[in-house]
mmCIF file of C-alpha atoms (C1' of nucleotides) in Angstrom:
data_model
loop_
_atom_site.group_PDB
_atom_site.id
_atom_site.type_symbol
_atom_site.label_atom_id
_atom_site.label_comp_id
_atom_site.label_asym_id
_atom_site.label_seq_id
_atom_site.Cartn_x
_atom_site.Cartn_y
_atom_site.Cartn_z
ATOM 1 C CA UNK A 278 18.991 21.565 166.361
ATOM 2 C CA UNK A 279 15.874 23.530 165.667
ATOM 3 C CA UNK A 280 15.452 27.117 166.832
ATOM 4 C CA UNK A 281 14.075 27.435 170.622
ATOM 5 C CA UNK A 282 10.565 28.710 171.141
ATOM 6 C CA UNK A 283 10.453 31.933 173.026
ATOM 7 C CA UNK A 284 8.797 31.663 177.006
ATOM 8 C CA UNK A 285 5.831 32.758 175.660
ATOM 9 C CA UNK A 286 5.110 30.706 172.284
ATOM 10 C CA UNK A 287 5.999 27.555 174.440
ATOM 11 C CA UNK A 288 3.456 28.717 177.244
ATOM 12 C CA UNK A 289 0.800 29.214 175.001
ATOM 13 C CA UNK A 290 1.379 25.770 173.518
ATOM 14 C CA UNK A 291 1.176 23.998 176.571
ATOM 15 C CA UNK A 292 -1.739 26.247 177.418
ATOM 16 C CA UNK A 293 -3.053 24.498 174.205
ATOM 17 C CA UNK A 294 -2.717 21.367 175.227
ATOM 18 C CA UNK A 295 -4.086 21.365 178.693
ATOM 19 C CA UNK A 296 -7.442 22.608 177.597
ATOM 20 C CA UNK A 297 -6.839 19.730 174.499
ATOM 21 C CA UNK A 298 -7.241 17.051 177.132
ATOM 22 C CA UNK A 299 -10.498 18.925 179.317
ATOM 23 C CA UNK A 300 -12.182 18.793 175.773
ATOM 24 C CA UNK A 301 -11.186 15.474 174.914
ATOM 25 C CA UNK A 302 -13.127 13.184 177.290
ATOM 26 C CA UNK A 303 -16.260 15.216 176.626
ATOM 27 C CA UNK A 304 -14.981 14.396 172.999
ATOM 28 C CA UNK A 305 -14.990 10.866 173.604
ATOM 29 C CA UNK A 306 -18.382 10.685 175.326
ATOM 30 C CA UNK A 307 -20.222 12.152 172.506
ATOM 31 C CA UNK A 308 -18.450 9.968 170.069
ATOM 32 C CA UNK A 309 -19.456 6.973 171.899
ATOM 33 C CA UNK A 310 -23.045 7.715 172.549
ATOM 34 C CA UNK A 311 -23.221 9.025 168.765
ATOM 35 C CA UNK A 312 -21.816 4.658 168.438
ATOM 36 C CA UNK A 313 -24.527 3.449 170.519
ATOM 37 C CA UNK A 314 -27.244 4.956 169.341
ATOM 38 C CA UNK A 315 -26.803 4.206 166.195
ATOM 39 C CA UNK A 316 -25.733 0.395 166.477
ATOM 40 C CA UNK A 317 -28.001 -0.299 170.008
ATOM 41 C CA UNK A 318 -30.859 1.989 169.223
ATOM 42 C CA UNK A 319 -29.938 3.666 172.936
ATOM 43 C CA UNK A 320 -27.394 4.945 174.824
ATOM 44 C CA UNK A 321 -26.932 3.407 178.426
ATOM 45 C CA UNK A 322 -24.508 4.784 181.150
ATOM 46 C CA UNK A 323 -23.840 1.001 181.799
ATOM 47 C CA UNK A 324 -22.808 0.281 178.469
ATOM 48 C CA UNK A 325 -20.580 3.623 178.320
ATOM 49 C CA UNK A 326 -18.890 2.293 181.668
ATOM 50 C CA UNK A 327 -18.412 -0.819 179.982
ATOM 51 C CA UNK A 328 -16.744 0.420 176.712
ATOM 52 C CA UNK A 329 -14.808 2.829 178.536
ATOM 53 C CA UNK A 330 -13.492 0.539 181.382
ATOM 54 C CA UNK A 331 -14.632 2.550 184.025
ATOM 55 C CA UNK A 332 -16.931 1.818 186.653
ATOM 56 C CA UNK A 333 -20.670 3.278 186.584
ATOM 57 C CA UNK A 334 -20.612 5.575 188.446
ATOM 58 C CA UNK A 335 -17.725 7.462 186.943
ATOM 59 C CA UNK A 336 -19.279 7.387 183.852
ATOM 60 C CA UNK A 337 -23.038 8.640 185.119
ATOM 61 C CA UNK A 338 -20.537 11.396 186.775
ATOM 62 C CA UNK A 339 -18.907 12.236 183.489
ATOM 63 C CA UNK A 340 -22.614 12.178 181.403
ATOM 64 C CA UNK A 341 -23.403 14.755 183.670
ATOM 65 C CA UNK A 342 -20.766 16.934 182.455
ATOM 66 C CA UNK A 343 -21.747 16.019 179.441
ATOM 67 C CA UNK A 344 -24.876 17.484 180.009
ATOM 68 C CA UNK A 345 -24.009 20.636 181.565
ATOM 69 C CA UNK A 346 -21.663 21.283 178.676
ATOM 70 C CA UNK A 347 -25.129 21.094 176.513
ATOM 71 C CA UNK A 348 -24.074 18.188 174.227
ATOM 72 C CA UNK A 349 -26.776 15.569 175.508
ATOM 73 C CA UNK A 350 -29.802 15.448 177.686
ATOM 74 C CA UNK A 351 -30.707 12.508 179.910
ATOM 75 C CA UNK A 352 -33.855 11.321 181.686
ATOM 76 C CA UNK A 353 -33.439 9.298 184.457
ATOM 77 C CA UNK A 354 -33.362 5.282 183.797
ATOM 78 C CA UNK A 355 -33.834 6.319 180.409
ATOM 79 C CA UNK A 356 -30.800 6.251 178.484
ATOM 80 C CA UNK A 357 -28.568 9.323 176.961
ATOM 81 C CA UNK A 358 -28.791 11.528 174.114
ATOM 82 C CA UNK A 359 -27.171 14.024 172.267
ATOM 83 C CA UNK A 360 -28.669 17.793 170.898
ATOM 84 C CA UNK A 361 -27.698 18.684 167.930
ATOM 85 C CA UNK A 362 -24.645 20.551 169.055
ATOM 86 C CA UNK A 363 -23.491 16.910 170.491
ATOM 87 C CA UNK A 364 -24.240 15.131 167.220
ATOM 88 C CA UNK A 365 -22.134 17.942 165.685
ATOM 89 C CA UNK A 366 -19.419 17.188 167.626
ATOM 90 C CA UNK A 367 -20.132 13.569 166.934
ATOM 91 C CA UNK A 368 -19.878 13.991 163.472
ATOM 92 C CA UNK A 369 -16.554 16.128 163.235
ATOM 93 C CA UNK A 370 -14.920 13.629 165.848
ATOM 94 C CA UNK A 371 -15.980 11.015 163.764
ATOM 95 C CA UNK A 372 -14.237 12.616 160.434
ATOM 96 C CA UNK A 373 -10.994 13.608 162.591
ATOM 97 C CA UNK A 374 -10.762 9.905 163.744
ATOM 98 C CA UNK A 375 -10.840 8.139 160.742
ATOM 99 C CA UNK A 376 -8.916 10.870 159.186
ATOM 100 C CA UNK A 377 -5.826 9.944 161.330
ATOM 101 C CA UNK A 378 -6.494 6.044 161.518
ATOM 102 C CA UNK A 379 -5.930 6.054 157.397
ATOM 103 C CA UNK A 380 -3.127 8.067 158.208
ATOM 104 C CA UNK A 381 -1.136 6.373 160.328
ATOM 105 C CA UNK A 382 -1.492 2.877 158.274
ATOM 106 C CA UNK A 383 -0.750 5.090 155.068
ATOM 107 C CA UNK A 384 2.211 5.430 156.794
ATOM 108 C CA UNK A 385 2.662 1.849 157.804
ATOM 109 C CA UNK A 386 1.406 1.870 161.429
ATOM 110 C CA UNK A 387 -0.211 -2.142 161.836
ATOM 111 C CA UNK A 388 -3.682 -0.965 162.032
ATOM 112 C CA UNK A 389 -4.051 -2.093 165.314
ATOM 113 C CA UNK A 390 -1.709 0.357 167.055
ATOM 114 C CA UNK A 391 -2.714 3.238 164.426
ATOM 115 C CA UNK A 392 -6.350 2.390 165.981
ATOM 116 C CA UNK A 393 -5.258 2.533 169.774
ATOM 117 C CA UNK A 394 -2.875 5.724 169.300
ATOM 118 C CA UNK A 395 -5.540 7.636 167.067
ATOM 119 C CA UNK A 396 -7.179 7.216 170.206
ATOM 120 C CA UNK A 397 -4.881 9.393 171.444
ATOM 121 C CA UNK A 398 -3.699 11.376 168.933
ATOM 122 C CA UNK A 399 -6.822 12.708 167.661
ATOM 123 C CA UNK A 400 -7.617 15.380 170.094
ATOM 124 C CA UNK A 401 -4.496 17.013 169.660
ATOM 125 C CA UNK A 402 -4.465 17.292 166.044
ATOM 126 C CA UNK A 403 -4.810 21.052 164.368
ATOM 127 C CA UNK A 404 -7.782 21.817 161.581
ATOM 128 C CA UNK A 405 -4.070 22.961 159.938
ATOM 129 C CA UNK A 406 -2.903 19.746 160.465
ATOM 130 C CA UNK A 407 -5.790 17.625 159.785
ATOM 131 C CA UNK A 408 -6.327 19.759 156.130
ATOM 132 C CA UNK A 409 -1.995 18.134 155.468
ATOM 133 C CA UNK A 410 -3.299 14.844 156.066
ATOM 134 C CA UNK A 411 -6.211 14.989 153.974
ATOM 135 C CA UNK A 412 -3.943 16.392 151.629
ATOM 136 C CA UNK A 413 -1.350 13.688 151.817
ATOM 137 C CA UNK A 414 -3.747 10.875 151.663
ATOM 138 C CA UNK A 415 -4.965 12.388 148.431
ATOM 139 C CA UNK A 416 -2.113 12.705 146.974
ATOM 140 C CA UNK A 417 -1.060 9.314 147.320
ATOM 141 C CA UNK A 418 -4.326 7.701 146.536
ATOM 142 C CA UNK B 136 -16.603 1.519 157.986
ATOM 143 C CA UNK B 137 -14.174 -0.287 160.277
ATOM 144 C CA UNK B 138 -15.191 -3.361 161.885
ATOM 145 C CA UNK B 139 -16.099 -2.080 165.204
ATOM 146 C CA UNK B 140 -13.887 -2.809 168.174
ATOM 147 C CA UNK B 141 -14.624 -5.408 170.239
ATOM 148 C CA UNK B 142 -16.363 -3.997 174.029
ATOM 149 C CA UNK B 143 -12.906 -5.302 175.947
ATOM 150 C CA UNK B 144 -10.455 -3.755 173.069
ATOM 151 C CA UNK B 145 -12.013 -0.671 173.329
ATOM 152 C CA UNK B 146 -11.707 -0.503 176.726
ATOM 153 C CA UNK B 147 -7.826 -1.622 176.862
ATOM 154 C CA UNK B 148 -7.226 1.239 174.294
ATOM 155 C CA UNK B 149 -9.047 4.147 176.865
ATOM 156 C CA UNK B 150 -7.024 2.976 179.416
ATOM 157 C CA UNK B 151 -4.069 3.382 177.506
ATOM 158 C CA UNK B 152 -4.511 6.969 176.787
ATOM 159 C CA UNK B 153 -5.677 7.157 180.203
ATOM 160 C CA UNK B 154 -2.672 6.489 181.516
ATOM 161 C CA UNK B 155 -0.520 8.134 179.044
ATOM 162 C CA UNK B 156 -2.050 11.486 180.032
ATOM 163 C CA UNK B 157 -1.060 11.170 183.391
ATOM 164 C CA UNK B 158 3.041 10.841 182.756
ATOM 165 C CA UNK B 159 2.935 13.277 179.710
ATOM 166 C CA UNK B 160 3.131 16.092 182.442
ATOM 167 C CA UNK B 161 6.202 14.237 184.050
ATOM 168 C CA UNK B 162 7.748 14.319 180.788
ATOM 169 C CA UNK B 163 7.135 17.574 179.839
ATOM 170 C CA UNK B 164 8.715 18.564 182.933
ATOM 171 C CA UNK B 165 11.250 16.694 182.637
ATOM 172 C CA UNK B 166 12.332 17.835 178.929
ATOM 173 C CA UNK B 167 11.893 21.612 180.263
ATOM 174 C CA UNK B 168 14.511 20.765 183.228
ATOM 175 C CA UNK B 169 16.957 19.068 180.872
ATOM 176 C CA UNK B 170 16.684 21.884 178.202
ATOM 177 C CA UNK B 171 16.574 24.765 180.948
ATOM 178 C CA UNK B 172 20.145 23.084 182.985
ATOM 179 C CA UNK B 173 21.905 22.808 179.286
ATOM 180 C CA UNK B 174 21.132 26.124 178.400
ATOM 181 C CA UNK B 175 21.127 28.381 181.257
ATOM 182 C CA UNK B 176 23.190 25.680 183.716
ATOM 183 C CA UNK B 177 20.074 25.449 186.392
ATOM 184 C CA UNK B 178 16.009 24.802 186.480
ATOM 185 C CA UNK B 179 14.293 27.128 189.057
ATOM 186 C CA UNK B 180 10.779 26.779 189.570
ATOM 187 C CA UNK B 181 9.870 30.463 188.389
ATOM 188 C CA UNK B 182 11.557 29.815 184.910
ATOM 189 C CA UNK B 183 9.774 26.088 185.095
ATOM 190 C CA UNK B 184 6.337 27.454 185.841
ATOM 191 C CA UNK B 185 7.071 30.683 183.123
ATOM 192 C CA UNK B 186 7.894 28.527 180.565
ATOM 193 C CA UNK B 187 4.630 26.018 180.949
ATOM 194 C CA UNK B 188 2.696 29.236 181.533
ATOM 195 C CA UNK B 189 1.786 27.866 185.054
ATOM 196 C CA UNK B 190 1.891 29.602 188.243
ATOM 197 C CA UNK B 191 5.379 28.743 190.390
ATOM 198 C CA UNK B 192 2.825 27.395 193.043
ATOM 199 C CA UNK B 193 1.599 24.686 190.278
ATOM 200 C CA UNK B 194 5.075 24.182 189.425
ATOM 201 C CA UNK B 195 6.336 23.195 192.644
ATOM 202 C CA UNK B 196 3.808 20.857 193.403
ATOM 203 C CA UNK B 197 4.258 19.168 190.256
ATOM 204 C CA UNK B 198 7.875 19.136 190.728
ATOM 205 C CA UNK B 199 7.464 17.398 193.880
ATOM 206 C CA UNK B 200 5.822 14.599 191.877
ATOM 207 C CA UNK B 201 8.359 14.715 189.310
ATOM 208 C CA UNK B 202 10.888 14.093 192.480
ATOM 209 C CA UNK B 203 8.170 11.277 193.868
ATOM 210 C CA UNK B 204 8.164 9.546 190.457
ATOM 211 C CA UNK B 205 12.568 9.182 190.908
ATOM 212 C CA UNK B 206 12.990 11.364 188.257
ATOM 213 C CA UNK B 207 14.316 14.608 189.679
ATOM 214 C CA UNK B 208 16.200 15.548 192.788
ATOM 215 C CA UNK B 209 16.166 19.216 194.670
ATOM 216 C CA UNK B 210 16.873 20.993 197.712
ATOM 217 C CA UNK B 211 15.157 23.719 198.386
ATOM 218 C CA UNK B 212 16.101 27.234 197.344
ATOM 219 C CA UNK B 213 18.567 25.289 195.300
ATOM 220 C CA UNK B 214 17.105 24.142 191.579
ATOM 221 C CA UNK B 215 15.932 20.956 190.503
ATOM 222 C CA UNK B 216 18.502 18.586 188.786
ATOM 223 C CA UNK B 217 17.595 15.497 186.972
ATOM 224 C CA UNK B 218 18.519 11.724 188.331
ATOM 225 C CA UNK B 219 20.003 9.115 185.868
ATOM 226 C CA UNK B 220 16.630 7.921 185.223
ATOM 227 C CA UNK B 221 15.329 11.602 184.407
ATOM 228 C CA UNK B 222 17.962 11.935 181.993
ATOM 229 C CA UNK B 223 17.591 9.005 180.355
ATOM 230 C CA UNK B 224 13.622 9.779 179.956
ATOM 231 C CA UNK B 225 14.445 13.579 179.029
ATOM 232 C CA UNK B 226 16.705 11.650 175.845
ATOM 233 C CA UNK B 227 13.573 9.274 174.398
ATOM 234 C CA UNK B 228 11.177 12.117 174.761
ATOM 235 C CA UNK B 229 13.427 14.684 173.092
ATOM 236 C CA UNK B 230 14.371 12.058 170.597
ATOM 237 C CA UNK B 231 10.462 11.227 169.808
ATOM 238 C CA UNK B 232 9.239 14.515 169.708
ATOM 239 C CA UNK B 233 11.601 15.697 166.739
ATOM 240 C CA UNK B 234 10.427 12.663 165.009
ATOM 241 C CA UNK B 235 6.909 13.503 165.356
ATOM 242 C CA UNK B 236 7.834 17.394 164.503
ATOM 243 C CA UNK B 237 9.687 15.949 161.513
ATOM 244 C CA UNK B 238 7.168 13.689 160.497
ATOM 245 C CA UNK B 239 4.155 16.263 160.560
ATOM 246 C CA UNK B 240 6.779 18.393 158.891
ATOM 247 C CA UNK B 241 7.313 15.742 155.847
ATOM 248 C CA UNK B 242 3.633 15.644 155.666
ATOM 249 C CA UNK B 243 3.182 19.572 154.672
ATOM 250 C CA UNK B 244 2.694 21.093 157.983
ATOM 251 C CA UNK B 245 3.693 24.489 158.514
ATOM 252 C CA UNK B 246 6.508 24.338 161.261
ATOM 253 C CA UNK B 247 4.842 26.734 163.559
ATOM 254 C CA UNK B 248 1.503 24.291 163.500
ATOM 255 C CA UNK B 249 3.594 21.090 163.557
ATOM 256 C CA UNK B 250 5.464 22.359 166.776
ATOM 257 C CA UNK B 251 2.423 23.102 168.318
ATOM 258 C CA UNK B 252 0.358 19.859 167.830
ATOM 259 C CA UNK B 253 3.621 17.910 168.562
ATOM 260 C CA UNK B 254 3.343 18.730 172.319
ATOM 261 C CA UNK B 255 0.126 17.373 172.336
ATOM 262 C CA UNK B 256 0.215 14.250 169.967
ATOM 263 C CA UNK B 257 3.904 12.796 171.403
ATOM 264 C CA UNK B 258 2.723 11.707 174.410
ATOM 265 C CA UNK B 259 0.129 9.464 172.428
ATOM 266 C CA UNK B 260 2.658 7.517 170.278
ATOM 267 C CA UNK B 261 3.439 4.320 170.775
ATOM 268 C CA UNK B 262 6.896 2.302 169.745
ATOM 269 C CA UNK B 263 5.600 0.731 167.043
ATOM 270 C CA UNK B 264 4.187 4.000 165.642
ATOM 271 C CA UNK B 265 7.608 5.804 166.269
ATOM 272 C CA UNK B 266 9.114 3.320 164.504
ATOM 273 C CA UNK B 267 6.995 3.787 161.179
ATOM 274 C CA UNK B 268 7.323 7.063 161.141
ATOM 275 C CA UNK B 269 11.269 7.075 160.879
ATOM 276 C CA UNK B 270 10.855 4.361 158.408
ATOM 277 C CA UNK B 271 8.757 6.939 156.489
ATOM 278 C CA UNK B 272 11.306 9.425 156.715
ATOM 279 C CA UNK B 273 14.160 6.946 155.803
ATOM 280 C CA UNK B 274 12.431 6.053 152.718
ATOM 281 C CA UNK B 275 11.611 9.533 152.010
ATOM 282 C CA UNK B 276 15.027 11.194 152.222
ATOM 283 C "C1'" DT C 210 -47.927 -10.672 191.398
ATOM 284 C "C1'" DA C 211 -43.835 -11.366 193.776
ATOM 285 C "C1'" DC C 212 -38.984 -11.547 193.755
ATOM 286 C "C1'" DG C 213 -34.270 -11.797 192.345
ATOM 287 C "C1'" DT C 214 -31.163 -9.687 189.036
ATOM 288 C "C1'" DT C 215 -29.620 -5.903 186.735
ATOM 289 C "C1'" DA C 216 -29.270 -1.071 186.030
ATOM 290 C "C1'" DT C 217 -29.164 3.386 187.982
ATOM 291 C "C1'" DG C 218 -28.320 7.044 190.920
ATOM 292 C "C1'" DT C 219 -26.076 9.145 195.105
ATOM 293 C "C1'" DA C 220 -22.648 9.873 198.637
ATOM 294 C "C1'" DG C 221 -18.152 10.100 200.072
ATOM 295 C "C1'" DC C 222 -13.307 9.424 199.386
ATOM 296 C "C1'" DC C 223 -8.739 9.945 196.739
ATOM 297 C "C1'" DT C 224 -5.314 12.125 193.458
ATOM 298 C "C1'" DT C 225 -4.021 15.402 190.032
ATOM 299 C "C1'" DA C 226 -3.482 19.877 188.459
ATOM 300 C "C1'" DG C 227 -4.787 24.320 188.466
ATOM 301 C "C1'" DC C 228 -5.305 28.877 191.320
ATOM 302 C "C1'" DT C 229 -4.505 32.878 195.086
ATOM 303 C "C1'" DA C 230 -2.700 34.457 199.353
ATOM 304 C "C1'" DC C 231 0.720 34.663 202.577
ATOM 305 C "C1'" DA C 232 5.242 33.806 204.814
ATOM 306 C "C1'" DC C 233 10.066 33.085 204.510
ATOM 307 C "C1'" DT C 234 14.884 33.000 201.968
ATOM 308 C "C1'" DT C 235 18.229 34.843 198.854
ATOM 309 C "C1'" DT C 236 20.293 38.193 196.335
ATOM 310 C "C1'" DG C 237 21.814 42.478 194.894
ATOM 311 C "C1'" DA C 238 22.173 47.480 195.339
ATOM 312 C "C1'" DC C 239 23.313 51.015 198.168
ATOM 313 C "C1'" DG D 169 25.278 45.790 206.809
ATOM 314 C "C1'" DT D 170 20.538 46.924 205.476
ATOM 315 C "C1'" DC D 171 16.687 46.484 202.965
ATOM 316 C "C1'" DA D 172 13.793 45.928 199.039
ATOM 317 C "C1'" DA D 173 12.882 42.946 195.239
ATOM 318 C "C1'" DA D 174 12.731 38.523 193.451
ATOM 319 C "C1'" DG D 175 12.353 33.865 194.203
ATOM 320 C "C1'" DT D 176 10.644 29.985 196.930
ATOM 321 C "C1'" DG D 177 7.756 27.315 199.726
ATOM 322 C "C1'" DT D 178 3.241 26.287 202.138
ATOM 323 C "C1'" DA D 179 -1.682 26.377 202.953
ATOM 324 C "C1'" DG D 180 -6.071 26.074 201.383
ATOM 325 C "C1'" DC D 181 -9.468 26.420 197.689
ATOM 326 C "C1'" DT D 182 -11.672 24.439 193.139
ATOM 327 C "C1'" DA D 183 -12.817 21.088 189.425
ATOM 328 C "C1'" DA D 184 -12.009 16.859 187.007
ATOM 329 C "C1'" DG D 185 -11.901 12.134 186.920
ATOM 330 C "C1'" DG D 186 -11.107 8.000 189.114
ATOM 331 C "C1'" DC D 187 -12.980 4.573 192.877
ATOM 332 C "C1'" DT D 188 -16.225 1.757 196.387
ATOM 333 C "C1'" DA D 189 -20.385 1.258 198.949
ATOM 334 C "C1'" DC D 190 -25.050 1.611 199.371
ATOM 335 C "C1'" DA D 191 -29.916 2.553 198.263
ATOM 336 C "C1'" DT D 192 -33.503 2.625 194.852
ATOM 337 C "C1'" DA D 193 -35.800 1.714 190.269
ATOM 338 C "C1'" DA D 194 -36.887 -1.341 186.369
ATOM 339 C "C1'" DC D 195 -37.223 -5.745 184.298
ATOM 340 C "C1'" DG D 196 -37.987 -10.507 183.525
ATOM 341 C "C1'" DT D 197 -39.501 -14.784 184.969
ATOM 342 C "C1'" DA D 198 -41.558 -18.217 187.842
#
DNA sequence: TACGTTATGTAGCCTTAGCTACACTTTGAC
DNA sequence: GTCAAAGTGTAGCTAAGGCTACATAACGTA
């Protein structure tokens, strides 16, 4: 039986975590459009919706988050695509990602369900705790 | 470089964590209201909504869909108990979220870090991920 | 070029999860 | 027993993130 957190340390970690999951559709946006771009050439709100499984007009909703958050810029009927800011993100989301994918089938997770639950996962994992896995994975390698 | 996911798999796994985000509140709250009636004998809302760093108006609404969802029962002015169902949910989320704590813990985490990213990351793993994980510890200890 | 298909954007609705403000119970101290 | 403080509940607001329905733009092909 581990020690209990005081009121407060426990409130500011679900604090954490609420703002964790605000960040981390804008998080999966930019990753996505970073995708698209790179393997289509462009980045349409159709084909977001698509990969997503939401309908169209949720994502066209969302991009315009997106875009008020100043991590893309969009023209209408002419695609998506991310400032540098969003291809910063891109890239770091990218890194955290694959950082926990090799994780989890380091640890024997199918890789499968290590893909689906990084899904997850990712956007609640610590710089702290993302430097232990790199770590890890080093050391075993 | 991964094969990329098929359109359709990627859209199964969004939903996934989709819909995991919307009963990881029910399960936090449930969790508090278990730990809060076995060690001070009742859940009130104030100590509820104090504890997630909420305010008691938040709390009792969410409550109310903790008590929708079968899991709780209360009458007003009176504290929120926990049915046979809510217990039983309060046990597999207590149980997995020591084994994530442990296992981030195992992986050179400092405990402070590993509680924190815990609340966020538990919600996200699946059976067959649990299940490596104390297979990792097993083999470890 | 005209037209049907596809993509896009907009409007309006729902639920969740947060908040503040206000009203009503309970409880405890005197 | 009274009354103030603390706790509780309700109402009404916001923003996010879903949806469907509908109108308009772009594209491709006959």
């Amino acid at each position: 039986m581990g020690k209990l957190p005081t009121e407060g340390t426990q409130a500011r970690r679900f604090g954490k975590t609420r703002s964790a999951q605000s960040t981390a559709l804008l998080e999966d946006y930019v990753e996505l459009i970073a995708d698209l771009l790179l393997s289509a050439g462009e980045a349409r709100p159709t084909d977001i919706a698509r990969r997503l499984g939401v309908s169209h007009a949720t994502a066209v909703k969302t991009i315009a988050r997106v875009k008020r958050a100043g991590l893309a810029t969009a023209r209408p009927y002419r695609g998506v695509f991310l400032t540098e800011e969003g291809r910063a993100l891109a890239d770091r989301v990218r890194v955290r990602h694959r950082l926990v994918v090799d994780l989890l089938c380091a640890l024997g997770v199918p890789t499968e369900a290590a893909e689906a639950d990084a899904e997850g996962i990712e956007h609640h994992v610590s710089e702290t705790t993302l430097k232990a896995f790199a770590q890890f994975l080093k050391s075993r390698r």
